[in-house]
Tab-separated table of C-alpha atoms and ligand atoms in Angstrom:
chain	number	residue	atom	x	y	z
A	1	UNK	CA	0.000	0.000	0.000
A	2	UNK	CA	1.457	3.151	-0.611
A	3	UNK	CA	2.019	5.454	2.224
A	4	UNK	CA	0.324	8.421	3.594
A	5	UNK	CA	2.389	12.030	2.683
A	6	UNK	CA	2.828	13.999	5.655
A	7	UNK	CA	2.382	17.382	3.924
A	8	UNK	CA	4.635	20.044	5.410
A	9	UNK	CA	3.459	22.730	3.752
A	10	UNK	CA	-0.310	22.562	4.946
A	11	UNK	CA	1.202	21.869	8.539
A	12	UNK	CA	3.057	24.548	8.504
A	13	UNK	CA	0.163	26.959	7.696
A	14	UNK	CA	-2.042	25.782	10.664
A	15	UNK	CA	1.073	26.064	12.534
A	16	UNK	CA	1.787	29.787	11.528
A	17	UNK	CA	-2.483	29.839	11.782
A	18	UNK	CA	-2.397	29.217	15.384
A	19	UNK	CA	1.081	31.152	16.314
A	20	UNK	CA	-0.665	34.700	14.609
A	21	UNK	CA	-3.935	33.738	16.567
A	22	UNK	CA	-1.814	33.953	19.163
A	23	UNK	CA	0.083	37.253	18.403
A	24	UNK	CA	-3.284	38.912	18.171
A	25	UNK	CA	-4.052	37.982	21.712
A	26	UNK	CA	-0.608	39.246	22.613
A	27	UNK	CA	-1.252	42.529	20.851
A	28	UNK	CA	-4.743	42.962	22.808
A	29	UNK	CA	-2.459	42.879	25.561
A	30	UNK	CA	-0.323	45.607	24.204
A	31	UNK	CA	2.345	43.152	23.728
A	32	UNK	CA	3.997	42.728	19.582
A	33	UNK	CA	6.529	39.807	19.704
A	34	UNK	CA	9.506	40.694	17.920
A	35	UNK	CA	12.289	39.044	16.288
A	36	UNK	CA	15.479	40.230	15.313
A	37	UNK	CA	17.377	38.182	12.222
A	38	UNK	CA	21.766	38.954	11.878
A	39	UNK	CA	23.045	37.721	8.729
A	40	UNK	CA	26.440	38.400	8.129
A	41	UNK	CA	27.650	38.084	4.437
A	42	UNK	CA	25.960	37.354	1.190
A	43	UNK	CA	25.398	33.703	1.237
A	44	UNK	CA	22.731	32.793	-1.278
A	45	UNK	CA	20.588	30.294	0.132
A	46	UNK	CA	21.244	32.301	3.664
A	47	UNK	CA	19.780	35.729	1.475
A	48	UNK	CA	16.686	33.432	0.978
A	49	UNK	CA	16.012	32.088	4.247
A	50	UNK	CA	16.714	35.907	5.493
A	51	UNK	CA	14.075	36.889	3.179
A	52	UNK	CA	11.466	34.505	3.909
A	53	UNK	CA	11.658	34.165	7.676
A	54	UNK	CA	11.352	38.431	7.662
A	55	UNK	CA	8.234	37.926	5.230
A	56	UNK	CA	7.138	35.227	7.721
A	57	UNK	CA	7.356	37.297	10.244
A	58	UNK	CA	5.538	40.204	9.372
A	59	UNK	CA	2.801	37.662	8.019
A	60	UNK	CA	2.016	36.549	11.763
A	61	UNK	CA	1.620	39.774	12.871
A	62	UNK	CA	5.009	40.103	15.081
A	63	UNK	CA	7.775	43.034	14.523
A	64	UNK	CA	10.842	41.812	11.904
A	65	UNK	CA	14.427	43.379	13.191
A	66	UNK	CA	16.669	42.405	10.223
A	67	UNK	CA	20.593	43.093	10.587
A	68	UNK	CA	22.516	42.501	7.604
A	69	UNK	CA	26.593	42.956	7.853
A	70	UNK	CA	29.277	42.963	5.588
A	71	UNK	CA	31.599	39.470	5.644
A	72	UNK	CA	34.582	41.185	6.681
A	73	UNK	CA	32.560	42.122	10.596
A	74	UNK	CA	34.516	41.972	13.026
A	75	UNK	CA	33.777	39.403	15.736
A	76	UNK	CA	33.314	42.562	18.373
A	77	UNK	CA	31.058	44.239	15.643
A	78	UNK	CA	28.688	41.061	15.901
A	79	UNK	CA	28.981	40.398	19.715
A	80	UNK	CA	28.401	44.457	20.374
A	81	UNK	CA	25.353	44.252	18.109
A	82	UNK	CA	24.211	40.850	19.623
A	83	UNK	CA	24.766	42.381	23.626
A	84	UNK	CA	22.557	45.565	21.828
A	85	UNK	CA	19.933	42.737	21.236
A	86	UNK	CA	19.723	41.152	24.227
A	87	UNK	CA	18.795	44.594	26.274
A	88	UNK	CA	16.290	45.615	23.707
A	89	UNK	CA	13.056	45.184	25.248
A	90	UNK	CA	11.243	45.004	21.607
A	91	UNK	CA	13.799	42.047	20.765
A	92	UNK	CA	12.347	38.504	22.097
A	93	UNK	CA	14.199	36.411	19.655
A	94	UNK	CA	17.574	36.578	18.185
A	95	UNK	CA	18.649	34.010	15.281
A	96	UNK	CA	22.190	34.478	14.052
A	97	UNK	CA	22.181	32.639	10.212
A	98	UNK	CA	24.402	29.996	10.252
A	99	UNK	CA	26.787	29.639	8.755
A	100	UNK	CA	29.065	32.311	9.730
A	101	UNK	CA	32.371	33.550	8.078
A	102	UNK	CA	35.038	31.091	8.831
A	103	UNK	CA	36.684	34.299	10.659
A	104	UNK	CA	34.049	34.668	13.332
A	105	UNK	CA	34.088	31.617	16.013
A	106	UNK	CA	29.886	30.842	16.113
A	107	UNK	CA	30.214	28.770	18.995
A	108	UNK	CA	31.202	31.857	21.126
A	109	UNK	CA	28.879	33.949	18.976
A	110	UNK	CA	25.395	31.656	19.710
A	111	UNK	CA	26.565	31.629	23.503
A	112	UNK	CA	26.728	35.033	23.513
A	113	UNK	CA	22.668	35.173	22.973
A	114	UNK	CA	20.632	35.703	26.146
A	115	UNK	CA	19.684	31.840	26.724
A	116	UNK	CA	16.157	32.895	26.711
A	117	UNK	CA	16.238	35.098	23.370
A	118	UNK	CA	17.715	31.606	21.829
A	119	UNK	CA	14.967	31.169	19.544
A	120	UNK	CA	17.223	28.603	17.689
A	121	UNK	CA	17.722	26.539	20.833
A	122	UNK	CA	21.789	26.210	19.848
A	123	UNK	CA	22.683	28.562	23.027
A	124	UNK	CA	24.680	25.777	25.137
A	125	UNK	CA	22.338	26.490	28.373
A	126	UNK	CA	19.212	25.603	25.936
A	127	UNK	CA	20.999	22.392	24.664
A	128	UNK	CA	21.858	21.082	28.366
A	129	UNK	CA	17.874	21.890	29.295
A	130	UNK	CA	16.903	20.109	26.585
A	131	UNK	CA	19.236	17.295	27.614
A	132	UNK	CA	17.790	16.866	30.865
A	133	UNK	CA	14.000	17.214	30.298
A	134	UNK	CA	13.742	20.648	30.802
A	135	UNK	CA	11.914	23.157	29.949
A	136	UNK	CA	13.977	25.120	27.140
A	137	UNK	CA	14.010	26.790	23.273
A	138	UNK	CA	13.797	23.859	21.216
A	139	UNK	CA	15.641	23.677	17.957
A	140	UNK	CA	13.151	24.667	14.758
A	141	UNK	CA	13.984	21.900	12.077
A	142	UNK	CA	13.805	18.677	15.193
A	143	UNK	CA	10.777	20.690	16.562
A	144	UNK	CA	8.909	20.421	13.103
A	145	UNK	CA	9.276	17.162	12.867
A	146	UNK	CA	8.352	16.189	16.204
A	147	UNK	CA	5.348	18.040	15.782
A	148	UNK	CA	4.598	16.189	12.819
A	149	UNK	CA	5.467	12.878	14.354
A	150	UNK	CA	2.899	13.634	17.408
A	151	UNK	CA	-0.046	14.181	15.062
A	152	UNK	CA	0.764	11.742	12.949
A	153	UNK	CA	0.809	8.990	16.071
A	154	UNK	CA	-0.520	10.692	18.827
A	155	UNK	CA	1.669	9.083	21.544
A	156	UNK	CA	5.530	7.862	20.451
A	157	UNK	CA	6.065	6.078	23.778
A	158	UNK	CA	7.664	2.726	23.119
A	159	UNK	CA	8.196	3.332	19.192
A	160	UNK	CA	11.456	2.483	18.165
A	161	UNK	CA	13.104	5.283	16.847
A	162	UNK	CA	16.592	5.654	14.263
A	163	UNK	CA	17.859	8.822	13.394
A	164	UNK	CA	20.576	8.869	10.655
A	165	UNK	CA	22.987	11.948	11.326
A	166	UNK	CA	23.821	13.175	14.570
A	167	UNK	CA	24.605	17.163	13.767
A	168	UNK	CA	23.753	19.504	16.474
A	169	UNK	CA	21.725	21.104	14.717
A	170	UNK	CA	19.550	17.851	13.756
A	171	UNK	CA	20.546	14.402	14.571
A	172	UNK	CA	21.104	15.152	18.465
A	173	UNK	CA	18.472	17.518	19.588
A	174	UNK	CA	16.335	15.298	17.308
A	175	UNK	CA	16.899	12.370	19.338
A	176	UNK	CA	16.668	14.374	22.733
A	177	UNK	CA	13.084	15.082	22.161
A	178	UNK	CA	12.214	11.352	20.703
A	179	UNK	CA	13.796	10.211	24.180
A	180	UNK	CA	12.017	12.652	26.018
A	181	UNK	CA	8.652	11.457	24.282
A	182	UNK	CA	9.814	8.008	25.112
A	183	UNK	CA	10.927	6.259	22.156
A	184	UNK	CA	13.633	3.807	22.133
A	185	UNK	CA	16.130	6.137	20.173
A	186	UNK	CA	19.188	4.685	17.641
A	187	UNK	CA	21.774	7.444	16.291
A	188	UNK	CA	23.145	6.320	13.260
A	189	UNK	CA	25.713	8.104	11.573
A	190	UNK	CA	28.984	7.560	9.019
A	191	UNK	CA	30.560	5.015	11.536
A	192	UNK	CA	27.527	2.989	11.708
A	193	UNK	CA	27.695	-0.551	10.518
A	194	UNK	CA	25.434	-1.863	8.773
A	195	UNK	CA	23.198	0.937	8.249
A	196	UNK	CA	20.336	-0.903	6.383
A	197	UNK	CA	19.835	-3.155	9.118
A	198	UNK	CA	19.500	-0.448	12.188
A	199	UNK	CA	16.923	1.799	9.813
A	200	UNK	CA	15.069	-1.410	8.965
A	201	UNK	CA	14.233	-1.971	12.794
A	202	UNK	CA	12.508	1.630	12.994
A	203	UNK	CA	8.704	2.404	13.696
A	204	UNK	CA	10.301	6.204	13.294
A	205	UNK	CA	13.433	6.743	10.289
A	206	UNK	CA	14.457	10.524	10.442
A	207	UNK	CA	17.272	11.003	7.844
A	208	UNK	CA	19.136	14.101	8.693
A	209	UNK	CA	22.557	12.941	6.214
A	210	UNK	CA	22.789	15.470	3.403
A	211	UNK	CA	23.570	12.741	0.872
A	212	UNK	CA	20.364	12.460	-1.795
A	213	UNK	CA	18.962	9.571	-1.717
A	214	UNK	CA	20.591	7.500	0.087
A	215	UNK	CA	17.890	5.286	1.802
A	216	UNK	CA	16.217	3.579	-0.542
A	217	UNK	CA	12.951	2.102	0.188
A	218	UNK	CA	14.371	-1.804	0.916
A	219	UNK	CA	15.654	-0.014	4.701
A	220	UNK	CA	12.559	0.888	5.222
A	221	UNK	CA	10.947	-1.349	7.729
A	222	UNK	CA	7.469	-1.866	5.877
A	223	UNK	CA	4.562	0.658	7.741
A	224	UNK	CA	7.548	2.625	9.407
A	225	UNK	CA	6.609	6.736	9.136
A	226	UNK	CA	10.020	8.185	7.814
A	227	UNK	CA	10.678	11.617	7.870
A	228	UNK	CA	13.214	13.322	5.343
A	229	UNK	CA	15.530	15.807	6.759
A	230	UNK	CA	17.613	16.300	4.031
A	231	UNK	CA	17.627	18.864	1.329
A	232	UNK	CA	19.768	18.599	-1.884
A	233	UNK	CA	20.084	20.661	-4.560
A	234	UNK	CA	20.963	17.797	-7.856
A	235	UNK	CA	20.770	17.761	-11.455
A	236	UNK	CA	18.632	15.432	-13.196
A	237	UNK	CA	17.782	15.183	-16.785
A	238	UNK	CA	19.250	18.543	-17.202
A	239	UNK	CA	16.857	20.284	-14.599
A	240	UNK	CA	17.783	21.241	-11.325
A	241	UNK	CA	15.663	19.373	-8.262
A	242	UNK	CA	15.474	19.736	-4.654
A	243	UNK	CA	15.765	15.555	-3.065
A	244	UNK	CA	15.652	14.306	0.262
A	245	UNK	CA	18.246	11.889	1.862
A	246	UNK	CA	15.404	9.051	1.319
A	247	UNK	CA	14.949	7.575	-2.076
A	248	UNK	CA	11.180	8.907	-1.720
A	249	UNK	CA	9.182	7.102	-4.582
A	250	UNK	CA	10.641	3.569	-3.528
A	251	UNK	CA	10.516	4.632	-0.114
A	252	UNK	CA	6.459	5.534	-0.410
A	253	UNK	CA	6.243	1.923	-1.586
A	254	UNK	CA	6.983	0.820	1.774
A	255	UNK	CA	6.748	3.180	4.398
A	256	UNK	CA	2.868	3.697	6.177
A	257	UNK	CA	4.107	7.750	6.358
A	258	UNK	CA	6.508	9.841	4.913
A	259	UNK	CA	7.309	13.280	4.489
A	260	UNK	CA	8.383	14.622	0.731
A	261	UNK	CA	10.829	16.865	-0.541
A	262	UNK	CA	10.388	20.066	-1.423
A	263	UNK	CA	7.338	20.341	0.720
A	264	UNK	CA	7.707	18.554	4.226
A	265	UNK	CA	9.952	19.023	6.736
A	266	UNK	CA	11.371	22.693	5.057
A	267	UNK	CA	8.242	24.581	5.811
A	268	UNK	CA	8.075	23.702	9.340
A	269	UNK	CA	11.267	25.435	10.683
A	270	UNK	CA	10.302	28.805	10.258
A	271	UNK	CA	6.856	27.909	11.496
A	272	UNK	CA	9.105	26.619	14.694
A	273	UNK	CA	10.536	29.340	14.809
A	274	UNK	CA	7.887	31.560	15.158
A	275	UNK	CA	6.757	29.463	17.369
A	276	UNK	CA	9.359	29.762	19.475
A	277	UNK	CA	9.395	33.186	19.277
A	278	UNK	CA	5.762	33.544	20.861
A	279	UNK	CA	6.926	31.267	23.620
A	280	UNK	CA	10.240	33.332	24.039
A	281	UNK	CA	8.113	36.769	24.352
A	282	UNK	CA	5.550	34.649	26.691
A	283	UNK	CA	8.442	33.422	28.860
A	284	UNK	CA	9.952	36.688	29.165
A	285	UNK	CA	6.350	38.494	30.385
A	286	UNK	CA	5.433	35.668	32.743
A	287	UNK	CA	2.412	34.935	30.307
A	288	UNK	CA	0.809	31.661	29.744
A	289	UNK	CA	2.567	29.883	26.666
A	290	UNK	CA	0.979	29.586	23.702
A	291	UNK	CA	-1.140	25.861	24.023
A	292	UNK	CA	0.288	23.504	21.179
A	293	UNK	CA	3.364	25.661	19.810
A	294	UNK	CA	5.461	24.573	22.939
A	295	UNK	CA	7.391	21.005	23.135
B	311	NDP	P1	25.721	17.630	8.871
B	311	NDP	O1	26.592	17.554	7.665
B	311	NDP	O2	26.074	18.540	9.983
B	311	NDP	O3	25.564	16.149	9.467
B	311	NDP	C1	25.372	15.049	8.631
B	311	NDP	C2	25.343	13.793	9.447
B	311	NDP	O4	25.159	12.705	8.558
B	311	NDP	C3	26.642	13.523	10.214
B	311	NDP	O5	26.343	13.132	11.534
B	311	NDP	C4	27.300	12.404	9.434
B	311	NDP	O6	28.012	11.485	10.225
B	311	NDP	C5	26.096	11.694	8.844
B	311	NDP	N1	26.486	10.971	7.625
B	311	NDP	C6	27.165	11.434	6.568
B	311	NDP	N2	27.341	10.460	5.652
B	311	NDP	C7	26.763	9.364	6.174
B	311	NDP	C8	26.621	8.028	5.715
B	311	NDP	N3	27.109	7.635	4.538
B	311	NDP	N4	25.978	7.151	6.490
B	311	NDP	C9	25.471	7.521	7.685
B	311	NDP	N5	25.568	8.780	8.177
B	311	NDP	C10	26.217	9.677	7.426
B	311	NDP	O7	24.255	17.942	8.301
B	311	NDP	P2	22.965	18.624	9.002
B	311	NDP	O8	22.500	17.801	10.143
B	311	NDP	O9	23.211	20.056	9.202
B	311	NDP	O10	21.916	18.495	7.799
B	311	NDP	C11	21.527	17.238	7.295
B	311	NDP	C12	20.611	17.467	6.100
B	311	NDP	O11	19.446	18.149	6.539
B	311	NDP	C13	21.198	18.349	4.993
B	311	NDP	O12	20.714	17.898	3.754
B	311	NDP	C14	20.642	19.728	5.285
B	311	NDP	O13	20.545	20.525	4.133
B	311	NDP	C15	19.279	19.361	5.803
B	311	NDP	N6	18.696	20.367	6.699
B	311	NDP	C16	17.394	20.704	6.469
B	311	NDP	C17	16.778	21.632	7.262
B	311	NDP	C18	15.352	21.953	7.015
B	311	NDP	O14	14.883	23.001	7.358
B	311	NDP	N7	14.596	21.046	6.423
B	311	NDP	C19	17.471	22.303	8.356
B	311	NDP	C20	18.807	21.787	8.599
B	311	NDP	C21	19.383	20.865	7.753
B	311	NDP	P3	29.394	11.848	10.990
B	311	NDP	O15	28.970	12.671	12.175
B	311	NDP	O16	29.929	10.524	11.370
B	311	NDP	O17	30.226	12.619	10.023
């Protein structure tokens, strides 16, 4: 039977839906969530997601801060204008677009975010709540597809879970938040042996790799959901296309779920994030969270 397509895009719309719902409550309150976006450089794709998470923004109702800087900014420039952020009152998220100039150190540059402005949950304070079941700023891509995991199964306690990649960004927050919703989490990654056989034990396949289609459908354990992290830009037949790290039409064959690509998990991390950004200005005002927009 083929499987069901988790659609992303619709998702992502009830998600943004619910977050500007929310904004206009805030507003009643006299209250505008804002968030503030520092992209240093010209990096295309970076110039895009820029672009659409200010759109995004707007589009919900909440204030857009955008900071663009030249490539050659000085590390002080960008933690001066970061510590600038952090005091403004109007400011309740800060994301710093990854990735930075290989001059500036972003480790020391995402620490240097007030923990609770850390609307990209990388801040180490956020990753060591996370780690220990507390409450914290969740990362936006593993938050999507939790999200779409949850209403896809309702409970995940018990489901065996394998997640192929184990960035920080991804693979290890992504398995945080499985183990916190009480699967039985694998973390597969380049040193893994025999891959095929630890994704075909999964109820839950997240492939966070960056290699296009690598999975094919014969790992996938037959009625598993898999959800398909990856985004690569190839060439085929002359035409450029946008693939996942799952081989997604053999993949369908098998799978009972499965999220496609363009059009699944992509959407839903600027939804996150505006999620997060709610909760952040919430948090900060000691008002009640927004309900379902929290993990
Ligand atoms: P990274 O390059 O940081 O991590 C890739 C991971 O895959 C590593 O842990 C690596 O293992 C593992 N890996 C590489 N080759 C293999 C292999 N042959 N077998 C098993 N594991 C392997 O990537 P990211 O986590 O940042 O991103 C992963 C993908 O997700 C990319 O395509 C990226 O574009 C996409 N992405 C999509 C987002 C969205 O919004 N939808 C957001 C963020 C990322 P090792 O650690 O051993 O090297």
């Amino acid at each position: 039977m083929a499987a069901k397509i988790i659609d992303g895009k619709a998702f992502a719309a009830k998600v943004r839906a619910s977050v500007a719902e929310h904004v206009t409550a805030l507003k009643a309150k006299g209250v505008t969530p804002g968030l503030a976006v520092v992209l240093v450089g010209k990096d295309p794709a970076s110039q895009v997601y820029v672009r659409n998470k200010g759109q995004q923004t707007l589009e919900v109702g909440m204030a857009s801060f955008e900071h663009k800087l030249n490539a050659s900014t000085s590390e002080a420039d960008l933690l001066a204008l970061i510590a600038k952020l952090n005091a403004d009152t109007k400011v309740h998220g800060i994301l710093v677009q990854l990735p930075l100039p290989k001059h500036l150190n972003s480790d020391l540059v995402i620490n240097s975010i007030d923990p609770a402005k850390d609307v990209d949950g990388f801040h180490i304070s956020n990753v060591g709540l996370l780690g220990t079941g507390q409450k914290s700023m969740v990362p936006c891509t593993p938050f999507g597809c939790l999200m779409m995991l949850r209403a896809h199964h309702g409970s995940l306690a018990g489901l065996e879970a394998v997640i192929v990649g184990r960035s920080n960004i991804v693979g290890k927050p992504m398995a945080q938040l499985l183990l916190n919703d009480s699967c039985t989490v694998t973390i597969a990654h380049s040193r893994t042996r025999d891959l095929q056989s630890v994704c075909r034990r999964a109820d839950i396949l997240v492939a966070a790799v960056g290699r296009p289609e690598m999975i094919p459908g014969e790992w996938v354990n037959p009625g598993a959901t898999v959800i398909d992290v990856g985004i690569n830009r190839i060439e085929r037949d002359g035409k450029a296309k946008l693939v996942g790290d799952v081989h997604f039409e053999s993949a369908a064959k098998v799978a009972g779920a499965i999220t496609p690509v363009p059009g699944g998990v992509g959407p839903m991390t600027i939804a996150c994030l505006l999620a997060n950004t709610s909760t952040a200005c919430c948090r900060s005002l000691g008002l009640p969270e927004p309900a379902g927009l929290t993990a």
